[in-house]
PDB file of C-alpha atoms in Angstrom:
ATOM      1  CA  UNK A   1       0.000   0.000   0.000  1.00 66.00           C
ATOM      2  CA  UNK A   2       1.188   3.262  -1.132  1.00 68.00           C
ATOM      3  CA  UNK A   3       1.824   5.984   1.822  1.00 86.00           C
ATOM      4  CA  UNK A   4       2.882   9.269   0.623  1.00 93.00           C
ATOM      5  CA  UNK A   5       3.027   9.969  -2.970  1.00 94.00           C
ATOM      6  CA  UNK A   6       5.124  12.874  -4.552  1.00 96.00           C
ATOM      7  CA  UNK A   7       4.504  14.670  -7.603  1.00 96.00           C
ATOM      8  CA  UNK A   8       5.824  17.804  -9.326  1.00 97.00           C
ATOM      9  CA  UNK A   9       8.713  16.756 -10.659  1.00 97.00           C
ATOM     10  CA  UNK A  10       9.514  17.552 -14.366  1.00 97.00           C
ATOM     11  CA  UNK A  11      12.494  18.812 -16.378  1.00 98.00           C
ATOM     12  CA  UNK A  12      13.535  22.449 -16.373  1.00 98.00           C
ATOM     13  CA  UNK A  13      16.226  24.885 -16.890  1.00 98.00           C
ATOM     14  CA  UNK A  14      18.687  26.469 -14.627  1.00 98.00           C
ATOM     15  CA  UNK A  15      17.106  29.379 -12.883  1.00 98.00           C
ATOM     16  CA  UNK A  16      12.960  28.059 -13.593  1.00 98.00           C
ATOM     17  CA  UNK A  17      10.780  26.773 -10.593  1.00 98.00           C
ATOM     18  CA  UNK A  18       9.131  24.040  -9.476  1.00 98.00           C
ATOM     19  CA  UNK A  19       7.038  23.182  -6.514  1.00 98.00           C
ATOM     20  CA  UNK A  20       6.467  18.997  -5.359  1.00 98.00           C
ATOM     21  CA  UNK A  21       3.824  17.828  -3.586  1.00 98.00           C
ATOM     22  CA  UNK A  22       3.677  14.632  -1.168  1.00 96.00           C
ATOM     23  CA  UNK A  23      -0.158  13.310   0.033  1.00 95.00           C
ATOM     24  CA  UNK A  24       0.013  10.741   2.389  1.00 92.00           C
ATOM     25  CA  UNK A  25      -2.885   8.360   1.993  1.00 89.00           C
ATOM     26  CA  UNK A  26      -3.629   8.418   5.592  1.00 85.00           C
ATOM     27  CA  UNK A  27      -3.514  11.208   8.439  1.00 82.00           C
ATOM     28  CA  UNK A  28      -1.727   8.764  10.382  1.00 80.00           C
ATOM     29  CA  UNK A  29       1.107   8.544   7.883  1.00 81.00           C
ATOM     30  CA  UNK A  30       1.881  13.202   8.104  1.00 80.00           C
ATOM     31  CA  UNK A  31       0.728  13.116  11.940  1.00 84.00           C
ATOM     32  CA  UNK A  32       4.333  14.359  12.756  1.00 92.00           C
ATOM     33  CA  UNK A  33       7.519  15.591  11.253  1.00 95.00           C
ATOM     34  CA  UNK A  34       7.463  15.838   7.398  1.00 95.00           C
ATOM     35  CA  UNK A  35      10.529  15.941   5.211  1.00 97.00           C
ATOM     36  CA  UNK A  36      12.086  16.229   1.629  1.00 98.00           C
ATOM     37  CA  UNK A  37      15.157  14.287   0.974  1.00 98.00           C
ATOM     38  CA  UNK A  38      16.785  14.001  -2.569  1.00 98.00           C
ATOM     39  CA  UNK A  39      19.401  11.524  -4.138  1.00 97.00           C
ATOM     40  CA  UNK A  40      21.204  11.654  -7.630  1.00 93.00           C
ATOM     41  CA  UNK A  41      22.994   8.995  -9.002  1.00 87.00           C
ATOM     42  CA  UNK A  42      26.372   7.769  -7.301  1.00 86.00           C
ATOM     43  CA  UNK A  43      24.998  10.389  -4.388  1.00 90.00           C
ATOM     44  CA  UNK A  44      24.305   9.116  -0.942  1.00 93.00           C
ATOM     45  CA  UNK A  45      20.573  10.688   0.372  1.00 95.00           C
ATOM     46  CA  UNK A  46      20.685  14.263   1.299  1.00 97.00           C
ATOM     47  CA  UNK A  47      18.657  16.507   3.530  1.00 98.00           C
ATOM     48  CA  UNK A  48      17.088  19.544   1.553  1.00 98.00           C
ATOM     49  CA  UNK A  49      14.520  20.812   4.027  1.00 98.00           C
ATOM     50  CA  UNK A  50      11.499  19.520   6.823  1.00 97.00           C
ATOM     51  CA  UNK A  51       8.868  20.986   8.702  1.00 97.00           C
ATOM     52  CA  UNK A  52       7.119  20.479  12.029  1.00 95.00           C
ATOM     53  CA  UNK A  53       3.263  19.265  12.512  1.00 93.00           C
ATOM     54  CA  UNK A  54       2.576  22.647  13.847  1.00 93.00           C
ATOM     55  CA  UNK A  55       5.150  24.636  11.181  1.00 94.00           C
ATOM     56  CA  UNK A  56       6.635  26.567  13.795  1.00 94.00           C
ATOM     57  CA  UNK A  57       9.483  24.812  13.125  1.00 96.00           C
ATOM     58  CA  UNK A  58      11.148  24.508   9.542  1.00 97.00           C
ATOM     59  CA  UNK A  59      14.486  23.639   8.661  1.00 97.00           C
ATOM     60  CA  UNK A  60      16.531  23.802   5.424  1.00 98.00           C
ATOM     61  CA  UNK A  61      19.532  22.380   3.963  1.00 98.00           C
ATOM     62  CA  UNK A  62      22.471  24.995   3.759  1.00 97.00           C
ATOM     63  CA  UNK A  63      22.477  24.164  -0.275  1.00 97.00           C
ATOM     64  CA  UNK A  64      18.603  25.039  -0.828  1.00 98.00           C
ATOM     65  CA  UNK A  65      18.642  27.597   1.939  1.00 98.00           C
ATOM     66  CA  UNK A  66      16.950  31.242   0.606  1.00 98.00           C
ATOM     67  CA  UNK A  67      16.033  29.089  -3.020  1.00 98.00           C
ATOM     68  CA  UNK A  68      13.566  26.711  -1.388  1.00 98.00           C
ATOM     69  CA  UNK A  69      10.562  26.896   0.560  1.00 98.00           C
ATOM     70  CA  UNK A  70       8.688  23.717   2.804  1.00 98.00           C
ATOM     71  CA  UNK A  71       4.780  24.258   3.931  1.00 98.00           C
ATOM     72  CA  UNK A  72       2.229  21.817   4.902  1.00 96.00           C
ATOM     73  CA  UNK A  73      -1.228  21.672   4.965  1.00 95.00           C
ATOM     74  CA  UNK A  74      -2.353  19.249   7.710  1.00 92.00           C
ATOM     75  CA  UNK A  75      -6.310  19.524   6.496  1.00 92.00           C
ATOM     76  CA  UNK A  76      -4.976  17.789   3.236  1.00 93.00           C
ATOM     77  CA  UNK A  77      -2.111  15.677   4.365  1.00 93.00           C
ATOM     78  CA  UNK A  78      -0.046  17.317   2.133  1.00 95.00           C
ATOM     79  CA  UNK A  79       3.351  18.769   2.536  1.00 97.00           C
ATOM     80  CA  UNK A  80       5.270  20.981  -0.528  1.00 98.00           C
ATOM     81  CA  UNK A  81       8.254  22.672  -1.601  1.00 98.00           C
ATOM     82  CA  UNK A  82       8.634  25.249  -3.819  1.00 98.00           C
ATOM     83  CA  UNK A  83      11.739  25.132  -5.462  1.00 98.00           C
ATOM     84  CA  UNK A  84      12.873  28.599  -7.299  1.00 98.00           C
ATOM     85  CA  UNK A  85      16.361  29.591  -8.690  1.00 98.00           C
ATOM     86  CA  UNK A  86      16.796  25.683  -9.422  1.00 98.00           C
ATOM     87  CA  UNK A  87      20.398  24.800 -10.329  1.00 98.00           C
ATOM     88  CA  UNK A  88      21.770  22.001 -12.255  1.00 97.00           C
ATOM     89  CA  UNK A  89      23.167  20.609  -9.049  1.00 96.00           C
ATOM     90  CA  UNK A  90      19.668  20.004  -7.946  1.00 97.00           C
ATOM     91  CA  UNK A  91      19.061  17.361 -10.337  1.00 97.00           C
ATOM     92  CA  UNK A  92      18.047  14.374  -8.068  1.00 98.00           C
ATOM     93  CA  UNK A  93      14.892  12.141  -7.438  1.00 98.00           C
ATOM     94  CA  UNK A  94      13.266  13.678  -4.621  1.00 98.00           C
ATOM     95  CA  UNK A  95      11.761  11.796  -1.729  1.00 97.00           C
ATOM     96  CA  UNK A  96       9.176  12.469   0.811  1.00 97.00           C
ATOM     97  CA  UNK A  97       9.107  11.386   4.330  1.00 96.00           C
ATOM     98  CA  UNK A  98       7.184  11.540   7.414  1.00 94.00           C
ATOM     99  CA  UNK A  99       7.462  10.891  11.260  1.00 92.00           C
ATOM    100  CA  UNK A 100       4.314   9.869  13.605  1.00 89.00           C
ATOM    101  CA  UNK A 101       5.460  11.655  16.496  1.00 88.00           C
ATOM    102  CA  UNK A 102       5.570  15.292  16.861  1.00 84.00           C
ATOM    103  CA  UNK A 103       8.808  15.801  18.606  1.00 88.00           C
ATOM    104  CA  UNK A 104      11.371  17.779  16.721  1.00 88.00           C
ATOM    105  CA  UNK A 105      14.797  18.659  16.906  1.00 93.00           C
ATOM    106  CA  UNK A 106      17.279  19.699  14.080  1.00 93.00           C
ATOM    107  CA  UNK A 107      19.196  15.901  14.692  1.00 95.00           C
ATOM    108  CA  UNK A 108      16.122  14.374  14.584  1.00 93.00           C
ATOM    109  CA  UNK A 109      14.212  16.755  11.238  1.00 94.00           C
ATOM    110  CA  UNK A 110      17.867  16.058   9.255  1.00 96.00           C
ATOM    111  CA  UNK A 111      18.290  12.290   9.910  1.00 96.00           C
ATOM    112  CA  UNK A 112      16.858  10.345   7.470  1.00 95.00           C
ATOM    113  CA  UNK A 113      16.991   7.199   9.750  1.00 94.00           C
ATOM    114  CA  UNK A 114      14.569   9.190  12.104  1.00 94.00           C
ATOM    115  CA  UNK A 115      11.522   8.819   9.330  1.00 95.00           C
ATOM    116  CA  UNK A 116       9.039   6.301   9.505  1.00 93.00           C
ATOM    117  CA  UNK A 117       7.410   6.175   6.188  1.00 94.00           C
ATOM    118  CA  UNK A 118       8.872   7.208   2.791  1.00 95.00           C
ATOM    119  CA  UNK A 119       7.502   7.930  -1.242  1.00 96.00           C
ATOM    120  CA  UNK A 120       8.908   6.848  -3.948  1.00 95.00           C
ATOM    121  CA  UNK A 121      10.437   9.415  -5.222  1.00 96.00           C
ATOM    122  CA  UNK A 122       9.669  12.156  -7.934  1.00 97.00           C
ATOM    123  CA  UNK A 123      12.356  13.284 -10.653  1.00 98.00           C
ATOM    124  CA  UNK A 124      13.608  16.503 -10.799  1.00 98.00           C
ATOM    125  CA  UNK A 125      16.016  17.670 -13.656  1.00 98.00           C
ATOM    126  CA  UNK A 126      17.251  20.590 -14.124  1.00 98.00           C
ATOM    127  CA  UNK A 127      19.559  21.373 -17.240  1.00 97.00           C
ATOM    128  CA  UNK A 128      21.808  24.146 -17.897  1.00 93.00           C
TER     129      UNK A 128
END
């Protein structure tokens, strides 16, 4: 059973925008911490930015930091980031993930091993 699907992804040029989207099928599945992760080929996984349950806390990969934005909306089960000034470097499939428990920390938001449930990933390519 599917748990949080992404979508958004698409092919676009250095300096265009995109913004993802990840639904979780269940409210149970985005009832805590929520998360974007992305990995290129021959990359290991990399933190890009998460976001509390209640928002109040968001935080962002030093890379994506000013370019990218992370928002949820709780009502829908869906959590987003808008992507602008995209870079060539940003080419990677990009994965959702959520935690069930609300507790936060920056540790705990930039560790992927700290998520329970996970998408399969959207592509995201961005030529130069």
């Amino acid at each position: 059973q599917v748990q949080l699907v992404e979508s958004g992804g698409g092919l676009v040029q250095a300096g265009d925008s995109l913004r993802l989207s990840c639904a979780a099928s269940e409210r149970t599945f985005s009832s805590g911490t929520m998360g974007w992760f992305r990995q290129d080929p021959g990359k290991e996984r990399e933190f890009v930015a998460a976001i509390s349950w209640s928002g109040a806390s968001i935080y962002y990969a030093d890379s994506v930091k000013g370019r990218f934005t992370i928002s949820r909306d709780n009502a829908k089960n869906t959590v987003y980031l808008q992507m602008n000034s995209l870079k060539p470097e940003d080419t990677a499939v990009y994965f959702c993930a959520s935690r069930t428990r609300i507790e936060v920390s920056s540790y705990i938001a930039r560790a992927s091993a700290e998520y329970d449930y996970w998408g399969q990933g959207t592509q995201v390519t961005v030529s130069s």
